[in-house]
mmCIF file of C-alpha atoms in Angstrom:
data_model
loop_
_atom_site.group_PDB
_atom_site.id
_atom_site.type_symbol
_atom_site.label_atom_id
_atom_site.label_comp_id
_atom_site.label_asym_id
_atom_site.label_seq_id
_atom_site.Cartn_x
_atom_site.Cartn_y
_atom_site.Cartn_z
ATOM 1 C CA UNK A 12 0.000 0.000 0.000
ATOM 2 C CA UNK A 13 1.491 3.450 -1.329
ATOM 3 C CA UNK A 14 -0.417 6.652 0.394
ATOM 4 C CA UNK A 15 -1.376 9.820 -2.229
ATOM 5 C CA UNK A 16 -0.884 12.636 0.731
ATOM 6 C CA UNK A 17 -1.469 15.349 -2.110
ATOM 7 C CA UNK A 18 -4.726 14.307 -2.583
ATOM 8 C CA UNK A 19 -5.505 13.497 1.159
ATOM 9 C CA UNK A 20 -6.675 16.542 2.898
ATOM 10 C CA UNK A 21 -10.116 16.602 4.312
ATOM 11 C CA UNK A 22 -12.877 16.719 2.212
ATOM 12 C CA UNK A 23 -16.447 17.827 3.253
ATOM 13 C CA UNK A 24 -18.004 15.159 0.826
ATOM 14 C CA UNK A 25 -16.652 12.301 1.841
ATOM 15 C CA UNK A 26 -17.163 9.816 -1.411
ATOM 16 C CA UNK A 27 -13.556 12.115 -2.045
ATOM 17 C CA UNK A 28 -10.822 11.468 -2.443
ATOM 18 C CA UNK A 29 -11.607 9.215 -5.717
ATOM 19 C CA UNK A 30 -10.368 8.151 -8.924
ATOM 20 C CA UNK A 31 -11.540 9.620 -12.275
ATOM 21 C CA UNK A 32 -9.448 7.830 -14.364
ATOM 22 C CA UNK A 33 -5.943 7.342 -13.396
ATOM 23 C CA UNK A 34 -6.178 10.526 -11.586
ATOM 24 C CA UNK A 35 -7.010 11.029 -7.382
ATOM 25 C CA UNK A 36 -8.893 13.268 -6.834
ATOM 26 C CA UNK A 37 -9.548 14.957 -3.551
ATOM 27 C CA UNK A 38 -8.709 18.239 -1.562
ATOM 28 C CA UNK A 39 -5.907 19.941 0.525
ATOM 29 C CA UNK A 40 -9.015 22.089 2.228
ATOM 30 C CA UNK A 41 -12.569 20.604 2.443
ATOM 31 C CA UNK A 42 -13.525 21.848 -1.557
ATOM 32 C CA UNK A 43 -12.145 19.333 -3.550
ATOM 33 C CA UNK A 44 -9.253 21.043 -5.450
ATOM 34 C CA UNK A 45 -6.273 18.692 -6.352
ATOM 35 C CA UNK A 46 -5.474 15.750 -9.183
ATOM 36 C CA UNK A 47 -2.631 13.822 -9.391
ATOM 37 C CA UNK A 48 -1.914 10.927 -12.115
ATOM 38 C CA UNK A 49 -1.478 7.714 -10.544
ATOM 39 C CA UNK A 50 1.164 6.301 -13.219
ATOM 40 C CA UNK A 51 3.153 9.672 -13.554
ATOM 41 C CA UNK A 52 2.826 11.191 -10.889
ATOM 42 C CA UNK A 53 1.591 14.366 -12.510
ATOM 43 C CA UNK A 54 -0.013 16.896 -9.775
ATOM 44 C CA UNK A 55 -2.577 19.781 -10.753
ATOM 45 C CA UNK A 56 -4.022 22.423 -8.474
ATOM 46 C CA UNK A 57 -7.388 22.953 -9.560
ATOM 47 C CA UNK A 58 -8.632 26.123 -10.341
ATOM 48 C CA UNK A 59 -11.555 27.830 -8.034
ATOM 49 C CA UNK A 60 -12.031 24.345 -6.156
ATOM 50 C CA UNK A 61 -16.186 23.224 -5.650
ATOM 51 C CA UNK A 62 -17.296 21.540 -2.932
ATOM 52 C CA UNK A 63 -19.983 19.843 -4.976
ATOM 53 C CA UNK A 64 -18.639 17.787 -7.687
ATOM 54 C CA UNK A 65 -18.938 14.585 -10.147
ATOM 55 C CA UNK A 66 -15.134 12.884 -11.493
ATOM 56 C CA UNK A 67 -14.972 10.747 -14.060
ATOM 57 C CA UNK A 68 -12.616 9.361 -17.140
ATOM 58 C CA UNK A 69 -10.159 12.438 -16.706
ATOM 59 C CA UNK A 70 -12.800 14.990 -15.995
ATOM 60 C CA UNK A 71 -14.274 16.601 -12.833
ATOM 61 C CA UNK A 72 -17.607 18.731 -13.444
ATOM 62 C CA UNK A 73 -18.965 20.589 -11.332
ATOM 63 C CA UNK A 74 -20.674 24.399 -10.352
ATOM 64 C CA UNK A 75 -17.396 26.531 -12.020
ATOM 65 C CA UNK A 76 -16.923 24.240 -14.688
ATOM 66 C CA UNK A 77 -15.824 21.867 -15.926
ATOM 67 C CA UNK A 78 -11.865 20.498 -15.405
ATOM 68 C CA UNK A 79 -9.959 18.066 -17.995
ATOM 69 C CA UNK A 80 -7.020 16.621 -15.868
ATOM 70 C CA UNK A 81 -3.917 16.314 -17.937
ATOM 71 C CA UNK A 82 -4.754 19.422 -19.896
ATOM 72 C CA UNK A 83 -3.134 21.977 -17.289
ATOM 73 C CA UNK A 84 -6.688 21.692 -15.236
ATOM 74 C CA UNK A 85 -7.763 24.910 -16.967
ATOM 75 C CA UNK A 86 -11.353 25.639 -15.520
ATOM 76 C CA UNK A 87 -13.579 25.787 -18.625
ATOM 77 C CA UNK A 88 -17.158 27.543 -18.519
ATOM 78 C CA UNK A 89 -17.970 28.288 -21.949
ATOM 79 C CA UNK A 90 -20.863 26.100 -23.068
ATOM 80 C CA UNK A 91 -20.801 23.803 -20.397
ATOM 81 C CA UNK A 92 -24.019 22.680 -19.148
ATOM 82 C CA UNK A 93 -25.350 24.988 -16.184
ATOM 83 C CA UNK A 94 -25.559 23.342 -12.588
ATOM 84 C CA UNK A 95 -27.742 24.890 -10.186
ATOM 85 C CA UNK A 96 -28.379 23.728 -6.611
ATOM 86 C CA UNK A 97 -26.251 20.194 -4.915
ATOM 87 C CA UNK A 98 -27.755 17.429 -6.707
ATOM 88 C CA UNK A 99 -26.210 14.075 -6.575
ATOM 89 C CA UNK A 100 -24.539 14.057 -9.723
ATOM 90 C CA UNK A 101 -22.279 11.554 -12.026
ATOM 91 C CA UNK A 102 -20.146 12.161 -15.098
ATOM 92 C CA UNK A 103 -17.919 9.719 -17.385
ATOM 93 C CA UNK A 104 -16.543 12.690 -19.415
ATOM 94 C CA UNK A 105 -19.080 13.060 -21.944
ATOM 95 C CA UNK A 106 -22.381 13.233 -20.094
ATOM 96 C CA UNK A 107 -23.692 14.538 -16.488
ATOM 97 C CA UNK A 108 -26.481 12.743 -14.838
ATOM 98 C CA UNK A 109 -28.282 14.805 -12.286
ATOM 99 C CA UNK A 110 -30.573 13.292 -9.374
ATOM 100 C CA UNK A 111 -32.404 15.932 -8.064
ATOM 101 C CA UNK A 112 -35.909 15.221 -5.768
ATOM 102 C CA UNK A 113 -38.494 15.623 -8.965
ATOM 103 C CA UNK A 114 -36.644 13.582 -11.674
ATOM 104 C CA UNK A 115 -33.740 12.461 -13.447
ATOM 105 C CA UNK A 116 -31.567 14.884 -15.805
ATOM 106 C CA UNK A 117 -29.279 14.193 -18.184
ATOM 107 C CA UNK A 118 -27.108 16.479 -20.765
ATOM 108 C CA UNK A 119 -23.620 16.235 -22.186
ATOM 109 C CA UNK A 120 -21.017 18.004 -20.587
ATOM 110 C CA UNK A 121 -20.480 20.866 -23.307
ATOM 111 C CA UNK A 122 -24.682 21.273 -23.437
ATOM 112 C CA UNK A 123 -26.938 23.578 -23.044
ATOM 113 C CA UNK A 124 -29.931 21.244 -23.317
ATOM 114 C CA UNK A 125 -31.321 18.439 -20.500
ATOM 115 C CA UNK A 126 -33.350 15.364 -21.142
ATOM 116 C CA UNK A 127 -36.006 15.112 -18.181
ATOM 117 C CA UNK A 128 -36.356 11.224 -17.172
ATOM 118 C CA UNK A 129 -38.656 9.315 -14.246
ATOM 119 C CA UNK A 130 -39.848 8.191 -12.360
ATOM 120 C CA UNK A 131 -38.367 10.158 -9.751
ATOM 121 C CA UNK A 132 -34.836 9.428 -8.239
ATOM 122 C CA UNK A 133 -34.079 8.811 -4.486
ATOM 123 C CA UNK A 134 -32.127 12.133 -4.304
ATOM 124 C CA UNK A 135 -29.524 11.134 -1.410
ATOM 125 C CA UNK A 136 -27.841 8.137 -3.483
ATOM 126 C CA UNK A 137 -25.628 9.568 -6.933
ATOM 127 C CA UNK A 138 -27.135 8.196 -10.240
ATOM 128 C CA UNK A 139 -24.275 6.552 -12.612
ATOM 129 C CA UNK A 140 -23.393 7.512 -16.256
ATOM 130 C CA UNK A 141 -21.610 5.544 -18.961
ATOM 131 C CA UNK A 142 -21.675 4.374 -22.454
ATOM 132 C CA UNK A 143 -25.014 6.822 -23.185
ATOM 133 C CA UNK A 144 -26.827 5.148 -20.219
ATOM 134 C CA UNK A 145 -27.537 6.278 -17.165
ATOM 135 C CA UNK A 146 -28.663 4.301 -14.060
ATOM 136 C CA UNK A 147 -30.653 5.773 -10.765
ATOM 137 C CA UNK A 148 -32.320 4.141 -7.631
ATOM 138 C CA UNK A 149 -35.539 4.938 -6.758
ATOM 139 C CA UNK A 150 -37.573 4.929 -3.777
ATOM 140 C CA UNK A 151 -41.398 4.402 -2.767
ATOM 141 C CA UNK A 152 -42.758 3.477 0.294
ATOM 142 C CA UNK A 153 -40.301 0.529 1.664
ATOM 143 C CA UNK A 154 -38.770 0.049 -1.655
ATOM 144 C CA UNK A 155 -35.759 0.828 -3.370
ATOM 145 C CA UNK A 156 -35.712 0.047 -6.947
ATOM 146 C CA UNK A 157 -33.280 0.405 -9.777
ATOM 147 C CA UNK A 158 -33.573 1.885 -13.231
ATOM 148 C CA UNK A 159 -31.720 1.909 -16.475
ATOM 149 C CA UNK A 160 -32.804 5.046 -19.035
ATOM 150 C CA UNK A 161 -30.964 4.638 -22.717
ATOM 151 C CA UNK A 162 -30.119 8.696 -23.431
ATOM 152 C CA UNK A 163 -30.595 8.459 -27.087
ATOM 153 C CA UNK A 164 -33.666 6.687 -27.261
ATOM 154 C CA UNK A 165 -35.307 8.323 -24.034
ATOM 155 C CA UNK A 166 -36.548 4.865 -22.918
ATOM 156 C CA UNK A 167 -35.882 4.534 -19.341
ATOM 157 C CA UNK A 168 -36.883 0.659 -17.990
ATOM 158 C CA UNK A 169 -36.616 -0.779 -14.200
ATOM 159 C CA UNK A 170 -33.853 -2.883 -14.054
ATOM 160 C CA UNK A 171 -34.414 -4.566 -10.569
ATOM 161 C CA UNK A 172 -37.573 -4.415 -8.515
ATOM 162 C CA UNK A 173 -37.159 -6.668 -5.591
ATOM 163 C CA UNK A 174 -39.321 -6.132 -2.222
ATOM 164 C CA UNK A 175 -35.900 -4.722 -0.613
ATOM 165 C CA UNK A 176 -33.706 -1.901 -0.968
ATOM 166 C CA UNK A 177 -31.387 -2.424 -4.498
ATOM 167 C CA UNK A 178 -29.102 0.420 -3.556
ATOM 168 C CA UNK A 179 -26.221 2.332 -4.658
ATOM 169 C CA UNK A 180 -26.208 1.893 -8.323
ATOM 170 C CA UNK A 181 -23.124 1.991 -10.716
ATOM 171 C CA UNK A 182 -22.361 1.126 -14.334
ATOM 172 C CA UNK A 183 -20.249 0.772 -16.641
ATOM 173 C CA UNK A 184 -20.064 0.807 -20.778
ATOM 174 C CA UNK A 185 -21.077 -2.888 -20.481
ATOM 175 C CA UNK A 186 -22.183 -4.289 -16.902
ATOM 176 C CA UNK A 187 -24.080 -2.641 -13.748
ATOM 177 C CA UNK A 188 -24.115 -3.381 -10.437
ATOM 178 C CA UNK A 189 -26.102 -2.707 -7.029
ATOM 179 C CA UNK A 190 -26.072 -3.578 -2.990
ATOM 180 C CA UNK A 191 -28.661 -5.553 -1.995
ATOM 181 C CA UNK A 192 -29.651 -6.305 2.000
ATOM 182 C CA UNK A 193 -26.941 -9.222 2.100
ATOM 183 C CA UNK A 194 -25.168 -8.922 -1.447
ATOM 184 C CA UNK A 195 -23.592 -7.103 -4.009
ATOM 185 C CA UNK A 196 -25.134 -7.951 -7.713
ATOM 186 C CA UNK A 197 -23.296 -7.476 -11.019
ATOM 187 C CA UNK A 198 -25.227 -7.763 -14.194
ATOM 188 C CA UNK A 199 -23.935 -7.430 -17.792
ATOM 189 C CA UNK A 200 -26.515 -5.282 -19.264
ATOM 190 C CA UNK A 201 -27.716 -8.150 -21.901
ATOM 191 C CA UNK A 202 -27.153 -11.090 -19.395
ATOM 192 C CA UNK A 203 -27.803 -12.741 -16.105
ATOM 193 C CA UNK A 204 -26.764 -11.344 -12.779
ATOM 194 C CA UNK A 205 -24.052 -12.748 -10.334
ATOM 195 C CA UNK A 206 -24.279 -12.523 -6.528
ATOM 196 C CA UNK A 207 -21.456 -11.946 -4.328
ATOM 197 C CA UNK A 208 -22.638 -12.501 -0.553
ATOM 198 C CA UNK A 209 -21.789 -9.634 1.366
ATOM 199 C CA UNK A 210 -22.563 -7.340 4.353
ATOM 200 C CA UNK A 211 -22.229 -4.137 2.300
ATOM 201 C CA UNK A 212 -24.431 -1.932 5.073
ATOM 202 C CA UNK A 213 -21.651 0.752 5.835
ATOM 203 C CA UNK A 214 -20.838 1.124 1.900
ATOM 204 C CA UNK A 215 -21.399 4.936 0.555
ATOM 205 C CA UNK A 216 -21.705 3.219 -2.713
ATOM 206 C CA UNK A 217 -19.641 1.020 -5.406
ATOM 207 C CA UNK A 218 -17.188 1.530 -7.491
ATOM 208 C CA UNK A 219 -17.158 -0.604 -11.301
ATOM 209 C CA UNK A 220 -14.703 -0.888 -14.091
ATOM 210 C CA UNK A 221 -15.640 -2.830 -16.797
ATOM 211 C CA UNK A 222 -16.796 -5.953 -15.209
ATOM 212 C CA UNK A 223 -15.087 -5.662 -12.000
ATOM 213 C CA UNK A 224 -17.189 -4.546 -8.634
ATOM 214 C CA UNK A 225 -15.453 -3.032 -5.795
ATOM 215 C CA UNK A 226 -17.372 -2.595 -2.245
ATOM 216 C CA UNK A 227 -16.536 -1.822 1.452
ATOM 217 C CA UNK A 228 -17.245 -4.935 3.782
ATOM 218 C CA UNK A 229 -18.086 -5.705 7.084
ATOM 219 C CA UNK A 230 -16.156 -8.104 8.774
ATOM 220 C CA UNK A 231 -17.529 -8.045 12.132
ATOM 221 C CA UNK A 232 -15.109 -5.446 13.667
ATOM 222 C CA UNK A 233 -14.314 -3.136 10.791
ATOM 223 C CA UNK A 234 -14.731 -2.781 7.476
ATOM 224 C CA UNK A 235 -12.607 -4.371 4.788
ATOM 225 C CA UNK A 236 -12.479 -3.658 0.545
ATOM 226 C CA UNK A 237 -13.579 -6.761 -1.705
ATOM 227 C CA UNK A 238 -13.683 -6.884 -5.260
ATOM 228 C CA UNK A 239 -15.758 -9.391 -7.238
ATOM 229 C CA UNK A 240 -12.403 -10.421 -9.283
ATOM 230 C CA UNK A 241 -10.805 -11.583 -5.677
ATOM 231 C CA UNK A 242 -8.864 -8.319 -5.010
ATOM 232 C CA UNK A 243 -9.108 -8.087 -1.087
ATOM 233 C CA UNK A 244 -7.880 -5.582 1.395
ATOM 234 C CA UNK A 245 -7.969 -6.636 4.901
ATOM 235 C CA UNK A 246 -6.118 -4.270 7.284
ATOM 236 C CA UNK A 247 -6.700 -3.247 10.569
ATOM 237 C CA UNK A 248 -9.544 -0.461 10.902
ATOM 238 C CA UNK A 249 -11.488 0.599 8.705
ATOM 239 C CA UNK A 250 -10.592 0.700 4.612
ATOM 240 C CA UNK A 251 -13.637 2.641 3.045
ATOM 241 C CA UNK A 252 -14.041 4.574 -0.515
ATOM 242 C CA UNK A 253 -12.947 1.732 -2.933
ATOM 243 C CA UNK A 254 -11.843 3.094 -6.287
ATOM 244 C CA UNK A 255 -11.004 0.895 -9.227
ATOM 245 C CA UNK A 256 -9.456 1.645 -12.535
ATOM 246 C CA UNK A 257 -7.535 -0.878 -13.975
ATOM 247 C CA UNK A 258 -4.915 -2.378 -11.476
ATOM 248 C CA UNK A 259 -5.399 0.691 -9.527
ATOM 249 C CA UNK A 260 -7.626 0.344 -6.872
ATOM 250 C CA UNK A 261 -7.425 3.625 -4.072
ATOM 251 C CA UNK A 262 -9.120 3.171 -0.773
ATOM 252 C CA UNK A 263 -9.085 5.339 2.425
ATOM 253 C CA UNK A 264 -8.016 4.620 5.584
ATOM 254 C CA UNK A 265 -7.375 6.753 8.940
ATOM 255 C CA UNK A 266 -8.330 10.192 6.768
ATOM 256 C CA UNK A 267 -5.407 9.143 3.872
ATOM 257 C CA UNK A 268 -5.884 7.686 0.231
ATOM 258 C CA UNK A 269 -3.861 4.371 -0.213
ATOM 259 C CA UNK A 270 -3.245 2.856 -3.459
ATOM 260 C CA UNK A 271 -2.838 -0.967 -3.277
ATOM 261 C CA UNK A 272 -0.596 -2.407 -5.867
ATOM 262 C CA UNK A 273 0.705 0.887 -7.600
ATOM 263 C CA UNK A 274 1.717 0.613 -10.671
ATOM 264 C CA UNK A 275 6.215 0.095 -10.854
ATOM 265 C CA UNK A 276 8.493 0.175 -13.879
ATOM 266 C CA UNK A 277 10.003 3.044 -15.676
ATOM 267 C CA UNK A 278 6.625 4.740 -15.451
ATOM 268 C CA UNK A 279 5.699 3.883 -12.210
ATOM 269 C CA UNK A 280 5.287 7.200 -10.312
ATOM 270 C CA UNK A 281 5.670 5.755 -7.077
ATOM 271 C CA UNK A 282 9.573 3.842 -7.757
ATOM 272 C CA UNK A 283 10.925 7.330 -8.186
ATOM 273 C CA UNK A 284 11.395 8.219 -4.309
ATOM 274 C CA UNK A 285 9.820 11.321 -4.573
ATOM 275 C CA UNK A 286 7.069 12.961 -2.307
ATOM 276 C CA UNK A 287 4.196 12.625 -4.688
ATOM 277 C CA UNK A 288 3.723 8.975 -2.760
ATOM 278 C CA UNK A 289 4.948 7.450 0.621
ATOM 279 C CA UNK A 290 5.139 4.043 1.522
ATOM 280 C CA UNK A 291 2.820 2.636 4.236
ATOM 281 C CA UNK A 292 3.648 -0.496 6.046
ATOM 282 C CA UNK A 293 1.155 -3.360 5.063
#
């Protein structure tokens, strides 16, 4: 386990720090405000941080702007689709999905326009965008459901309907996933889903790339990081925030962002001895 201290400060929303791509994101004060590239080590100070904000694929949207990491982090505003109030929010570069109490929104990134979908979302979980889908949960009564709306053709469909709380939704270009009351679910969007028994009540939500599911686990005393591809991370206290992309995989522990196996070679950031990452004992 490597730690990413320039991305480590506090945040005041604490799904941060995260991964949008091969960059961390996460803060130095509680707005989220810094980037740095896991394989390069690249960091960016971004310009007039937001303490409301969706990262995805190399881009971090949010009330300013919008940011594309690796391209200086200059904050861009012209034509980028408005945000107004905090709602729980989800980019992958090319589209923002809004959850806001009445209904669903959706609009690329460099927009001015919004496609209006419902039924209504649960507005305290984030909706997920990718591959011109987005995914939301919803909530009636004693039911939490989960639904699946295809941008270009406006046809939204429920995609699990259970009698208990399908939670947390995320997706990717070609599977999507959810908590359940005792496990985590991954479904390729034109097949059958897989179960993976779990105890996922502390999670603040899932992480998914490609067809690999990361969630926080509880193991009885504290909570652990489980992947559906085997990946575990079982240290003492608690190891919350799972991040995947690729073989990076960034949790946080104790306040700090940890990347388990960083990536080594002649382009491994971390082999270098410099500050941008410190080793932690594992």
């Amino acid at each position: 386990m490597v730690s990413v201290p320039w991305v480590s400060g506090p945040c005041a929303d604490p799904r941060f720090p995260a991964l949008a791509g091969e960059w961390a994101v996460g803060c130095s004060t509680l707005w989220v405000n810094r980037a740095q590239n896991l394989r390069t080590g690249e960091q960016l100070e971004l310009e007039h941080a937001s303490k409301h904000v969706a990262a995805g694929a190399g881009w971090v949207y949010g009330a300013p702007g919008v940011w594309e990491l690796g391209a200086e982090a200059a904050l861009r505003r012209e034509g980028v689709l408005p945000l107004h109030g905090e709602p729980q929010m989800a980019t992958d570069g090319e589209w923002v999905a809004l959850a806001t109490a009445d209904d669903l929104q959706v609009g690329r990134i460099f927009g001015n326009t919004r496609q209006h979908a419902g039924p209504a979302p649960a507005p305290w979980y984030r909706p997920a965008v990718a591959g011109g889908r987005v995914a939301w949960v919803t909530h009636e009564g004693d039911s939490e459901d989960i639904w699946l709306l295809d941008i270009e053709a406006r046809q939204a469909t429920v995609l699990a309907d259970g009698p208990g709380h399908e939670r947390h939704v995320a997706l990717s270009t070609t599977h999507v996933a959810w908590i359940e009351d005792d496990a985590v679910v991954l479904k390729p969007l034109d097949g059958a889903a897989v179960r993976y028994p779990a105890d996922a009540h502390t999670a603040r939500g899932l992480s998914l790339d490609g067809d690999v599911v990361c969630w926080e686990q509880w193991n009885g005393t504290d909570i652990d990081v489980a992947c559906s591809d085997g990946v575990r991370i079982e240290r003492p206290g608690h190891q919350r925030n799972p991040s995947r992309h690729g073989e990076l995989l960034l949790v946080v522990e104790d306040g700090q962002a940890l990347l388990w196996h960083p990536p080594v070679g002649p382009h491994g950031a971390c082999e270098r001895g410099n500050s941008s990452c410190d080793s932690v004992e594992p």
